[in-house]
Amino acid sequence: MSALLELQAVDHIYPDGSTGLRDCTLTLQRGRRYALLGPNGAGKTTVLQHLNGLLQPTAGTLCYDGQPFDYHRKGLTALRSRVGLVFQNPDRQLFSALVEEDVSFGPLNLGLPADEVRARVAAALDAVGLLGHARRAVHQLSFGQKKRVCIAGVLAMEPEVLLLDEPMAGLDAPMQTELTALLDRLAARGVTILLSTHDIDFALRWADDIHVMAAGRCIASGPAQQLAAQTAVLQAAGQRPPAALALHAELVALGVLPEGQVPRSIDALLDSLRALKNSREITA
Amino acid sequence: MSALLELQAVDHIYPDGSTGLRDCTLTLQRGRRYALLGPNGAGKTTVLQHLNGLLQPTAGTLCYDGQPFDYHRKGLTALRSRVGLVFQNPDRQLFSALVEEDVSFGPLNLGLPADEVRARVAAALDAVGLLGHARRAVHQLSFGQKKRVCIAGVLAMEPEVLLLDEPMAGLDAPMQTELTALLDRLAARGVTILLSTHDIDFALRWADDIHVMAAGRCIASGPAQQLAAQTAVLQAAGQRPPAALALHAELVALGVLPEGQVPRSIDALLDSLRALKNSREITA
Amino acid sequence: MLIESSAYASRWRDVAPSAKALFALAGFIAAWLAHSPVAFAALTAVLVLAALLGARVQLRSYIAVALPPLGFLLLSCLTMLVGPDANGHWNFTTAMLPTVEHLALRSFAMLAAMLGLVLTTPMPDLLNLLRRLRTPELLLDLMVLCYRMLFVMQQAWDESITAQSARLGYRNLRQAWRSTGLLAGQMAVQVWQRAAALQMAADARAYQGTLRFLPTAYPQARRQQAWAALAGALMLAIALGDRL
Amino acid sequence: MHIMEGFLPPAHALGWAAVSLPFLAWGLRSIGRDLQAHPERRMLLGVAAAFAFLLSALKLPSVTGSCSHPTGVGLGAALFGPAAMVPVGFVVLLFQALLMAHGGLTTLGANVFSMAIVGPFVSYGVLRAVAALGLSRSVAVFLAASIGDLATYVTTSVQLALAFPAAVGGFSVSFFKFAGIFALTQVPIAISEGLLTVLVVNAMVRF
């Protein structure tokens, strides 16, 4: 099976001469959850904008389903209806006064009939849990709600791939939990998701696979748990080892926890410790 | 000794009728480092804007050094020269194009002579590590640098209290480390610091004392380690217990770590575990 | 903005703006006084070479910046060269040729004088100069705010266009119009929000009603002004020599 | 349509500056009075000037393919009144000269007169007149913005014709030529500006 989306040796030089990407290669397989991990300025946003056809590579190729991107108007329309991109700042991507109007922007641009647009808007708002807010004014919403309207605006185009730029930025803990649950629901429906983040703990906790970016290149890719253990790679990308892994390693070294099952989050680690405590109490 | 800054039973109703604060009481003692912890919408920004005299309470009193705030022009100027406020978004608070010009705005408003202003601008830029960027244009700076210009603009007024609204928002790990170091240097000089955050792990790691906000009220205040252990209070403010504390508690229950010294961060916990491992190796 | 980035990168960036303005002013006056093509050529050469060789402005930027006004010049001059002859027939006419020639040469020289100033002096330095020249405070405040917010809003605008493109907002002309209208409307509403935020930020720093900033000190200003005066005198001499 | 640097003879350049200056002073005084009651207006006009500049630098999707420059002063005049638009327009024009070499310093007086004085006043007058007729808001806004734009361009043509009367036929022939040649770019711009202003106002009303 060929990859769903691919960057092959992509370079990108911005008009001002600065380098955005440099020999960047990465692939996305259908139906998986990806984290694009790296510090600010590593080129994460540039990768996302390439995948959606907003930027064209200076050198190298992008492919969708094995076919190179077609940058003509029709090709771009088809691409963007399949690959949706949610930007970081909601205030830069919501333009309409009312929630439902904003969500209808994409489907209307696809040229769909009014009934279809209406149905899609309702479905998208339902998916993000804002169906009751369809007629609210955008500026009355909280930051977290605005973020979900942005996602709905892309979902209404029914993309196969959802790209999100730093979706957790600015969200507090309850809102993050809520958004994670939403992303999980979408993934369960078969949507391929790629989100950028500079939080390695979150990447390990949430993603199936991680692509690590540093200085405009994808320097490593692989299953989250495997990749998060590669200290050298992480260091090259300016990342500390994930807290859960570091703690687990120490506890294994101390003989508290058995080797083998590596936790994906502090919560998972806490669960193992609690399980251990319970089993001891039962034994005692 | 009376408190440096105090909110006494402060209510604030916004002109549009929404409630910002509701019977909010909290105090700041001189020279300490405070975190104002709470979810988005809990009233953190409203508290900061009251402390700087930008908002006036609908009911209740604010005091500086035991004296109620004087909201006439002179009183406000005096207050604002003592209590500096750094907003969250740099693009909404920098008005001058050149770094050094913008930093000079506050001291000039205090009516200081030009030489004194020049010296203060240099000192403030030095403190935030941007002395070499004095003649750069603000729009050429990175987000993290702009943030530091905002802080320099307030430092140049030589305030006794520094208020920061979500200073870590939008910064990646290296930039956060840098900013934390800057705040620590300022605190070491005797500046009282209050920053708002929704990240309990950061609050526990950094602050001496935490004020917990929920729904416009300060629902608990106290030393960081003590407060972070009060699960009920945290839950009321929509916060999970800090990861370091939860892990420590489990490890104490399992008999791995001794009771008593509660870690302030995952790193501190890792250090104790490593120390334990080393001592065992020495014993063995 | 090309002029902007060239000005910050120019080698004369830290030369006193008063000196650079003096040089440009002399260029303007000399261009108004000059008569012969030779004098204009000499003036233009001095002004252009000062920018290219003295301040090291890149030739490519210089040409790119000069092209739009030169387009205006070409179009206007062609317009003036067409007209009715004595019989009322429209034709190319040489009657205006001397005027057009003089006009084109003068415009070249004055454009060069202005470009020499703006390609080496960032706007904040120019505003500083205007402050020293006692421009009304209110006007200066508008300029300071306008300049800073220009970049903030430009960035917001560009990001929004990108976000709209990602949702196919510029697929065809009709959608492009709709998208632009929506965006401009939203940005217009933001004008009020941004102004309110700036007001609050200013108040937090003990704002006293006018935007005051400390001007940059130019320790070498006198010497630089003297050089500018000398160069200016040279240009005026070229122009006056023409009249004698 | 901005008159380029150095294009006007000294007498004309200084003359138009002298004509514009009293309007500028009057506009500043009018804002100054307003600021005593509403100090926050200072920030508002500064940000509005930035927005107007941004709109003027905008490449609008235009039928002719020319990059068209709306001036935004019609919108500004409707929102803040024509008096406030003189200083704001002055700042925008100065910035266009200094940041884009669009217009010039010696021709600033002439450009201010056509774009920051005639344009806003005509827009405002049309808006008032059409509103008095009871036509719809969209029609009023469209006519105000586009007629304001056309008035600006006619004024510029008059300024150029006064400076350079034709050898045969004098002022009127010259005016006819300038107005004719610049109509190719200015008429589509006026229509674009009218349309965009309608879209903006409609969007604003909804917020």
mmCIF file of N, CA and C in Angstrom, chain C residues 67-174:
data_model
loop_
_atom_site.group_PDB
_atom_site.id
_atom_site.type_symbol
_atom_site.label_atom_id
_atom_site.label_comp_id
_atom_site.label_asym_id
_atom_site.label_seq_id
_atom_site.Cartn_x
_atom_site.Cartn_y
_atom_site.Cartn_z
ATOM 1 N N LEU C 67 10.595 51.503 -10.096
ATOM 2 C CA LEU C 67 9.798 51.181 -11.285
ATOM 3 C C LEU C 67 8.377 51.744 -11.283
ATOM 4 N N PRO C 68 7.591 51.581 -10.197
ATOM 5 C CA PRO C 68 6.201 52.099 -10.266
ATOM 6 C C PRO C 68 6.126 53.599 -10.546
ATOM 7 N N PRO C 69 6.904 54.449 -9.837
ATOM 8 C CA PRO C 69 6.830 55.876 -10.188
ATOM 9 C C PRO C 69 7.291 56.139 -11.622
ATOM 10 N N LEU C 70 8.260 55.373 -12.085
ATOM 11 C CA LEU C 70 8.717 55.593 -13.466
ATOM 12 C C LEU C 70 7.625 55.199 -14.459
ATOM 13 N N GLY C 71 6.808 54.232 -14.098
ATOM 14 C CA GLY C 71 5.668 53.870 -14.933
ATOM 15 C C GLY C 71 4.699 55.033 -15.054
ATOM 16 N N PHE C 72 4.447 55.679 -13.912
ATOM 17 C CA PHE C 72 3.581 56.858 -13.908
ATOM 18 C C PHE C 72 4.162 57.935 -14.824
ATOM 19 N N LEU C 73 5.484 58.103 -14.701
ATOM 20 C CA LEU C 73 6.167 59.139 -15.479
ATOM 21 C C LEU C 73 6.007 58.875 -16.979
ATOM 22 N N LEU C 74 6.235 57.621 -17.362
ATOM 23 C CA LEU C 74 6.140 57.255 -18.767
ATOM 24 C C LEU C 74 4.745 57.538 -19.314
ATOM 25 N N LEU C 75 3.749 57.068 -18.561
ATOM 26 C CA LEU C 75 2.369 57.218 -19.001
ATOM 27 C C LEU C 75 2.004 58.692 -19.118
ATOM 28 N N SER C 76 2.379 59.485 -18.134
ATOM 29 C CA SER C 76 2.022 60.905 -18.134
ATOM 30 C C SER C 76 2.718 61.630 -19.271
ATOM 31 N N CYS C 77 3.992 61.293 -19.465
ATOM 32 C CA CYS C 77 4.725 61.987 -20.523
ATOM 33 C C CYS C 77 4.140 61.656 -21.894
ATOM 34 N N LEU C 78 3.808 60.376 -22.107
ATOM 35 C CA LEU C 78 3.195 60.000 -23.384
ATOM 36 C C LEU C 78 1.892 60.749 -23.572
ATOM 37 N N THR C 79 1.123 60.876 -22.500
ATOM 38 C CA THR C 79 -0.138 61.604 -22.576
ATOM 39 C C THR C 79 0.090 63.034 -23.063
ATOM 40 N N MET C 80 1.155 63.640 -22.529
ATOM 41 C CA MET C 80 1.391 65.038 -22.870
ATOM 42 C C MET C 80 1.889 65.193 -24.308
ATOM 43 N N LEU C 81 2.448 64.116 -24.838
ATOM 44 C CA LEU C 81 2.993 64.215 -26.193
ATOM 45 C C LEU C 81 1.940 63.967 -27.270
ATOM 46 N N VAL C 82 0.757 63.586 -26.851
ATOM 47 C CA VAL C 82 -0.317 63.384 -27.813
ATOM 48 C C VAL C 82 -1.281 64.562 -27.683
ATOM 49 N N GLY C 83 -1.745 65.073 -28.799
ATOM 50 C CA GLY C 83 -2.692 66.178 -28.686
ATOM 51 C C GLY C 83 -3.155 66.636 -30.050
ATOM 52 N N PRO C 84 -4.119 67.523 -30.067
ATOM 53 C CA PRO C 84 -4.624 68.026 -31.345
ATOM 54 C C PRO C 84 -3.625 69.018 -31.947
ATOM 55 N N ASP C 85 -3.421 68.940 -33.246
ATOM 56 C CA ASP C 85 -2.581 69.950 -33.898
ATOM 57 C C ASP C 85 -3.461 71.145 -34.288
ATOM 58 N N ALA C 86 -2.881 72.038 -35.025
ATOM 59 C CA ALA C 86 -3.613 73.267 -35.345
ATOM 60 C C ALA C 86 -4.909 72.983 -36.098
ATOM 61 N N ASN C 87 -4.935 71.839 -36.800
ATOM 62 C CA ASN C 87 -6.137 71.503 -37.570
ATOM 63 C C ASN C 87 -7.142 70.694 -36.759
ATOM 64 N N GLY C 88 -6.806 70.428 -35.489
ATOM 65 C CA GLY C 88 -7.755 69.655 -34.672
ATOM 66 C C GLY C 88 -7.574 68.174 -34.817
ATOM 67 N N HIS C 89 -6.543 67.710 -35.571
ATOM 68 C CA HIS C 89 -6.287 66.276 -35.659
ATOM 69 C C HIS C 89 -5.414 65.826 -34.511
ATOM 70 N N TRP C 90 -5.761 64.686 -33.927
ATOM 71 C CA TRP C 90 -4.951 64.165 -32.806
ATOM 72 C C TRP C 90 -3.752 63.439 -33.343
ATOM 73 N N ASN C 91 -2.630 63.726 -32.741
ATOM 74 C CA ASN C 91 -1.380 63.233 -33.286
ATOM 75 C C ASN C 91 -0.295 63.308 -32.217
ATOM 76 N N PHE C 92 0.832 62.682 -32.527
ATOM 77 C CA PHE C 92 2.001 62.952 -31.694
ATOM 78 C C PHE C 92 2.435 64.363 -31.973
ATOM 79 N N THR C 93 2.669 65.164 -30.973
ATOM 80 C CA THR C 93 3.053 66.539 -31.223
ATOM 81 C C THR C 93 4.348 66.846 -30.490
ATOM 82 N N THR C 94 5.154 67.614 -31.108
ATOM 83 C CA THR C 94 6.441 67.960 -30.515
ATOM 84 C C THR C 94 6.343 69.256 -29.730
ATOM 85 N N ALA C 95 5.167 69.860 -29.747
ATOM 86 C CA ALA C 95 5.023 71.157 -29.098
ATOM 87 C C ALA C 95 5.400 71.089 -27.621
ATOM 88 N N MET C 96 5.052 69.973 -26.984
ATOM 89 C CA MET C 96 5.293 69.851 -25.553
ATOM 90 C C MET C 96 6.650 69.219 -25.257
ATOM 91 N N LEU C 97 7.375 68.881 -26.300
ATOM 92 C CA LEU C 97 8.591 68.106 -26.080
ATOM 93 C C LEU C 97 9.573 68.746 -25.090
ATOM 94 N N PRO C 98 9.867 70.025 -25.208
ATOM 95 C CA PRO C 98 10.803 70.631 -24.239
ATOM 96 C C PRO C 98 10.291 70.522 -22.803
ATOM 97 N N THR C 99 9.007 70.798 -22.629
ATOM 98 C CA THR C 99 8.422 70.681 -21.285
ATOM 99 C C THR C 99 8.578 69.265 -20.764
ATOM 100 N N VAL C 100 8.224 68.298 -21.616
ATOM 101 C CA VAL C 100 8.258 66.904 -21.181
ATOM 102 C C VAL C 100 9.677 66.480 -20.841
ATOM 103 N N GLU C 101 10.606 66.923 -21.642
ATOM 104 C CA GLU C 101 11.996 66.544 -21.391
ATOM 105 C C GLU C 101 12.458 67.075 -20.035
ATOM 106 N N HIS C 102 12.193 68.353 -19.803
ATOM 107 C CA HIS C 102 12.568 68.972 -18.545
ATOM 108 C C HIS C 102 11.875 68.277 -17.373
ATOM 109 N N LEU C 103 10.601 68.020 -17.573
ATOM 110 C CA LEU C 103 9.800 67.388 -16.532
ATOM 111 C C LEU C 103 10.356 66.009 -16.170
ATOM 112 N N ALA C 104 10.692 65.222 -17.209
ATOM 113 C CA ALA C 104 11.172 63.873 -16.947
ATOM 114 C C ALA C 104 12.504 63.910 -16.220
ATOM 115 N N LEU C 105 13.381 64.800 -16.655
ATOM 116 C CA LEU C 105 14.695 64.878 -16.017
ATOM 117 C C LEU C 105 14.567 65.339 -14.570
ATOM 118 N N ARG C 106 13.705 66.319 -14.334
ATOM 119 C CA ARG C 106 13.521 66.811 -12.973
ATOM 120 C C ARG C 106 12.929 65.709 -12.092
ATOM 121 N N SER C 107 11.938 64.980 -12.628
ATOM 122 C CA SER C 107 11.314 63.928 -11.843
ATOM 123 C C SER C 107 12.331 62.852 -11.468
ATOM 124 N N PHE C 108 13.191 62.496 -12.429
ATOM 125 C CA PHE C 108 14.254 61.526 -12.145
ATOM 126 C C PHE C 108 15.090 61.982 -10.946
ATOM 127 N N ALA C 109 15.554 63.221 -11.036
ATOM 128 C CA ALA C 109 16.455 63.726 -10.008
ATOM 129 C C ALA C 109 15.763 63.763 -8.647
ATOM 130 N N MET C 110 14.519 64.225 -8.626
ATOM 131 C CA MET C 110 13.826 64.348 -7.343
ATOM 132 C C MET C 110 13.465 62.981 -6.776
ATOM 133 N N LEU C 111 13.112 62.081 -7.665
ATOM 134 C CA LEU C 111 12.848 60.712 -7.203
ATOM 135 C C LEU C 111 14.117 60.148 -6.559
ATOM 136 N N ALA C 112 15.255 60.419 -7.197
ATOM 137 C CA ALA C 112 16.521 59.927 -6.650
ATOM 138 C C ALA C 112 16.795 60.543 -5.283
ATOM 139 N N ALA C 113 16.458 61.823 -5.123
ATOM 140 C CA ALA C 113 16.676 62.480 -3.826
ATOM 141 C C ALA C 113 15.817 61.820 -2.757
ATOM 142 N N MET C 114 14.549 61.549 -3.102
ATOM 143 C CA MET C 114 13.656 60.955 -2.117
ATOM 144 C C MET C 114 14.078 59.527 -1.802
ATOM 145 N N LEU C 115 14.411 58.761 -2.832
ATOM 146 C CA LEU C 115 14.807 57.365 -2.597
ATOM 147 C C LEU C 115 16.076 57.308 -1.751
ATOM 148 N N GLY C 116 17.001 58.261 -1.996
ATOM 149 C CA GLY C 116 18.219 58.290 -1.196
ATOM 150 C C GLY C 116 17.903 58.429 0.278
ATOM 151 N N LEU C 117 16.868 59.212 0.579
ATOM 152 C CA LEU C 117 16.493 59.388 1.982
ATOM 153 C C LEU C 117 15.789 58.147 2.526
ATOM 154 N N VAL C 118 14.740 57.683 1.838
ATOM 155 C CA VAL C 118 13.916 56.633 2.437
ATOM 156 C C VAL C 118 14.587 55.262 2.397
ATOM 157 N N LEU C 119 15.499 55.052 1.448
ATOM 158 C CA LEU C 119 16.163 53.746 1.390
ATOM 159 C C LEU C 119 17.291 53.617 2.414
ATOM 160 N N THR C 120 17.602 54.720 3.096
ATOM 161 C CA THR C 120 18.674 54.642 4.094
ATOM 162 C C THR C 120 18.185 54.984 5.499
ATOM 163 N N THR C 121 16.936 55.449 5.607
ATOM 164 C CA THR C 121 16.449 55.929 6.896
ATOM 165 C C THR C 121 15.142 55.241 7.257
ATOM 166 N N PRO C 122 15.149 54.356 8.245
ATOM 167 C CA PRO C 122 13.895 53.720 8.644
ATOM 168 C C PRO C 122 12.899 54.756 9.164
ATOM 169 N N MET C 123 11.642 54.443 9.009
ATOM 170 C CA MET C 123 10.577 55.374 9.387
ATOM 171 C C MET C 123 10.698 55.907 10.822
ATOM 172 N N PRO C 124 11.038 55.074 11.821
ATOM 173 C CA PRO C 124 11.120 55.626 13.175
ATOM 174 C C PRO C 124 12.126 56.769 13.270
ATOM 175 N N ASP C 125 13.229 56.687 12.511
ATOM 176 C CA ASP C 125 14.211 57.761 12.529
ATOM 177 C C ASP C 125 13.649 59.010 11.870
ATOM 178 N N LEU C 126 12.873 58.803 10.792
ATOM 179 C CA LEU C 126 12.243 59.947 10.128
ATOM 180 C C LEU C 126 11.235 60.608 11.063
ATOM 181 N N LEU C 127 10.506 59.790 11.802
ATOM 182 C CA LEU C 127 9.520 60.355 12.728
ATOM 183 C C LEU C 127 10.227 61.142 13.824
ATOM 184 N N ASN C 128 11.369 60.642 14.253
ATOM 185 C CA ASN C 128 12.170 61.360 15.230
ATOM 186 C C ASN C 128 12.552 62.729 14.721
ATOM 187 N N LEU C 129 12.940 62.751 13.446
ATOM 188 C CA LEU C 129 13.325 64.016 12.826
ATOM 189 C C LEU C 129 12.120 64.958 12.792
ATOM 190 N N LEU C 130 10.965 64.407 12.418
ATOM 191 C CA LEU C 130 9.754 65.241 12.366
ATOM 192 C C LEU C 130 9.429 65.791 13.758
ATOM 193 N N ARG C 131 9.702 64.994 14.781
ATOM 194 C CA ARG C 131 9.460 65.457 16.153
ATOM 195 C C ARG C 131 10.382 66.628 16.470
ATOM 196 N N ARG C 132 11.637 66.496 16.060
ATOM 197 C CA ARG C 132 12.583 67.591 16.314
ATOM 198 C C ARG C 132 12.177 68.834 15.528
ATOM 199 N N LEU C 133 11.511 68.637 14.381
ATOM 200 C CA LEU C 133 11.090 69.782 13.570
ATOM 201 C C LEU C 133 9.745 70.330 14.028
ATOM 202 N N ARG C 134 9.307 69.923 15.209
ATOM 203 C CA ARG C 134 8.075 70.461 15.819
ATOM 204 C C ARG C 134 6.818 70.141 15.031
ATOM 205 N N THR C 135 6.725 68.960 14.497
ATOM 206 C CA THR C 135 5.464 68.525 13.913
ATOM 207 C C THR C 135 4.443 68.427 15.045
ATOM 208 N N PRO C 136 3.180 68.810 14.786
ATOM 209 C CA PRO C 136 2.185 68.723 15.864
ATOM 210 C C PRO C 136 2.154 67.325 16.487
ATOM 211 N N GLU C 137 2.074 67.307 17.799
ATOM 212 C CA GLU C 137 2.154 66.073 18.565
ATOM 213 C C GLU C 137 1.102 65.052 18.129
ATOM 214 N N LEU C 138 -0.100 65.544 17.882
ATOM 215 C CA LEU C 138 -1.194 64.660 17.510
ATOM 216 C C LEU C 138 -0.880 63.925 16.207
ATOM 217 N N LEU C 139 -0.331 64.659 15.263
ATOM 218 C CA LEU C 139 0.013 64.070 13.981
ATOM 219 C C LEU C 139 1.100 63.009 14.162
ATOM 220 N N LEU C 140 2.071 63.310 15.016
ATOM 221 C CA LEU C 140 3.141 62.354 15.282
ATOM 222 C C LEU C 140 2.595 61.090 15.925
ATOM 223 N N ASP C 141 1.697 61.266 16.881
ATOM 224 C CA ASP C 141 1.108 60.104 17.546
ATOM 225 C C ASP C 141 0.413 59.199 16.529
ATOM 226 N N LEU C 142 -0.326 59.842 15.609
ATOM 227 C CA LEU C 142 -1.002 59.046 14.582
ATOM 228 C C LEU C 142 0.022 58.278 13.757
ATOM 229 N N MET C 143 1.136 58.931 13.454
ATOM 230 C CA MET C 143 2.150 58.271 12.622
ATOM 231 C C MET C 143 2.803 57.113 13.370
ATOM 232 N N VAL C 144 3.123 57.346 14.634
ATOM 233 C CA VAL C 144 3.773 56.293 15.430
ATOM 234 C C VAL C 144 2.869 55.068 15.500
ATOM 235 N N LEU C 145 1.602 55.297 15.818
ATOM 236 C CA LEU C 145 0.657 54.181 15.937
ATOM 237 C C LEU C 145 0.461 53.512 14.589
ATOM 238 N N CYS C 146 0.334 54.335 13.553
ATOM 239 C CA CYS C 146 0.095 53.801 12.220
ATOM 240 C C CYS C 146 1.245 52.888 11.812
ATOM 241 N N TYR C 147 2.454 53.340 12.067
ATOM 242 C CA TYR C 147 3.620 52.559 11.633
ATOM 243 C C TYR C 147 3.691 51.220 12.347
ATOM 244 N N ARG C 148 3.528 51.246 13.648
ATOM 245 C CA ARG C 148 3.636 49.992 14.405
ATOM 246 C C ARG C 148 2.505 49.020 14.029
ATOM 247 N N MET C 149 1.283 49.557 13.971
ATOM 248 C CA MET C 149 0.129 48.692 13.743
ATOM 249 C C MET C 149 0.080 48.174 12.301
ATOM 250 N N LEU C 150 0.739 48.922 11.433
ATOM 251 C CA LEU C 150 0.850 48.489 10.044
ATOM 252 C C LEU C 150 1.383 47.062 9.947
ATOM 253 N N PHE C 151 2.448 46.811 10.672
ATOM 254 C CA PHE C 151 3.080 45.497 10.587
ATOM 255 C C PHE C 151 2.250 44.443 11.300
ATOM 256 N N VAL C 152 1.664 44.843 12.426
ATOM 257 C CA VAL C 152 0.824 43.899 13.150
ATOM 258 C C VAL C 152 -0.363 43.492 12.276
ATOM 259 N N MET C 153 -0.994 44.494 11.649
ATOM 260 C CA MET C 153 -2.187 44.191 10.865
ATOM 261 C C MET C 153 -1.835 43.511 9.548
ATOM 262 N N GLN C 154 -0.692 43.880 9.004
ATOM 263 C CA GLN C 154 -0.247 43.219 7.769
ATOM 264 C C GLN C 154 -0.072 41.712 8.021
ATOM 265 N N GLN C 155 0.544 41.403 9.149
ATOM 266 C CA GLN C 155 0.765 39.992 9.469
ATOM 267 C C GLN C 155 -0.572 39.281 9.676
ATOM 268 N N ALA C 156 -1.472 39.945 10.405
ATOM 269 C CA ALA C 156 -2.790 39.349 10.637
ATOM 270 C C ALA C 156 -3.496 39.128 9.302
ATOM 271 N N TRP C 157 -3.384 40.116 8.423
ATOM 272 C CA TRP C 157 -4.028 40.025 7.110
ATOM 273 C C TRP C 157 -3.471 38.839 6.328
ATOM 274 N N ASP C 158 -2.139 38.733 6.274
ATOM 275 C CA ASP C 158 -1.521 37.648 5.503
ATOM 276 C C ASP C 158 -1.907 36.277 6.065
ATOM 277 N N GLU C 159 -1.879 36.172 7.389
ATOM 278 C CA GLU C 159 -2.240 34.886 7.991
ATOM 279 C C GLU C 159 -3.684 34.529 7.678
ATOM 280 N N SER C 160 -4.550 35.528 7.701
ATOM 281 C CA SER C 160 -5.962 35.273 7.425
ATOM 282 C C SER C 160 -6.179 34.855 5.975
ATOM 283 N N ILE C 161 -5.470 35.505 5.064
ATOM 284 C CA ILE C 161 -5.579 35.126 3.652
ATOM 285 C C ILE C 161 -5.168 33.660 3.488
ATOM 286 N N THR C 162 -4.074 33.281 4.157
ATOM 287 C CA THR C 162 -3.619 31.896 4.081
ATOM 288 C C THR C 162 -4.696 30.960 4.624
ATOM 289 N N ALA C 163 -5.279 31.331 5.755
ATOM 290 C CA ALA C 163 -6.308 30.475 6.350
ATOM 291 C C ALA C 163 -7.518 30.374 5.434
ATOM 292 N N GLN C 164 -7.868 31.495 4.785
ATOM 293 C CA GLN C 164 -9.005 31.442 3.862
ATOM 294 C C GLN C 164 -8.683 30.585 2.641
ATOM 295 N N SER C 165 -7.442 30.686 2.168
ATOM 296 C CA SER C 165 -7.055 29.872 1.004
ATOM 297 C C SER C 165 -7.135 28.387 1.335
ATOM 298 N N ALA C 166 -6.767 28.040 2.576
ATOM 299 C CA ALA C 166 -6.811 26.637 2.977
ATOM 300 C C ALA C 166 -8.242 26.109 2.908
ATOM 301 N N ARG C 167 -9.224 27.015 3.052
ATOM 302 C CA ARG C 167 -10.616 26.591 2.925
ATOM 303 C C ARG C 167 -11.178 27.051 1.580
ATOM 304 N N LEU C 168 -10.310 27.168 0.584
ATOM 305 C CA LEU C 168 -10.718 27.403 -0.794
ATOM 306 C C LEU C 168 -11.417 28.735 -1.015
ATOM 307 N N GLY C 169 -11.031 29.744 -0.221
ATOM 308 C CA GLY C 169 -11.707 31.030 -0.328
ATOM 309 C C GLY C 169 -11.327 31.834 -1.555
ATOM 310 N N TYR C 170 -10.304 31.400 -2.298
ATOM 311 C CA TYR C 170 -9.885 32.177 -3.462
ATOM 312 C C TYR C 170 -9.907 31.332 -4.733
ATOM 313 N N ARG C 171 -10.897 30.437 -4.807
ATOM 314 C CA ARG C 171 -10.987 29.539 -5.955
ATOM 315 C C ARG C 171 -11.308 30.282 -7.237
ATOM 316 N N ASN C 172 -12.194 31.244 -7.159
ATOM 317 C CA ASN C 172 -12.518 32.028 -8.348
ATOM 318 C C ASN C 172 -12.796 33.464 -7.929
ATOM 319 N N LEU C 173 -13.041 34.314 -8.916
ATOM 320 C CA LEU C 173 -13.135 35.742 -8.654
ATOM 321 C C LEU C 173 -14.255 36.071 -7.662
ATOM 322 N N ARG C 174 -15.378 35.405 -7.827
ATOM 323 C CA ARG C 174 -16.514 35.698 -6.958
ATOM 324 C C ARG C 174 -16.169 35.380 -5.505
#
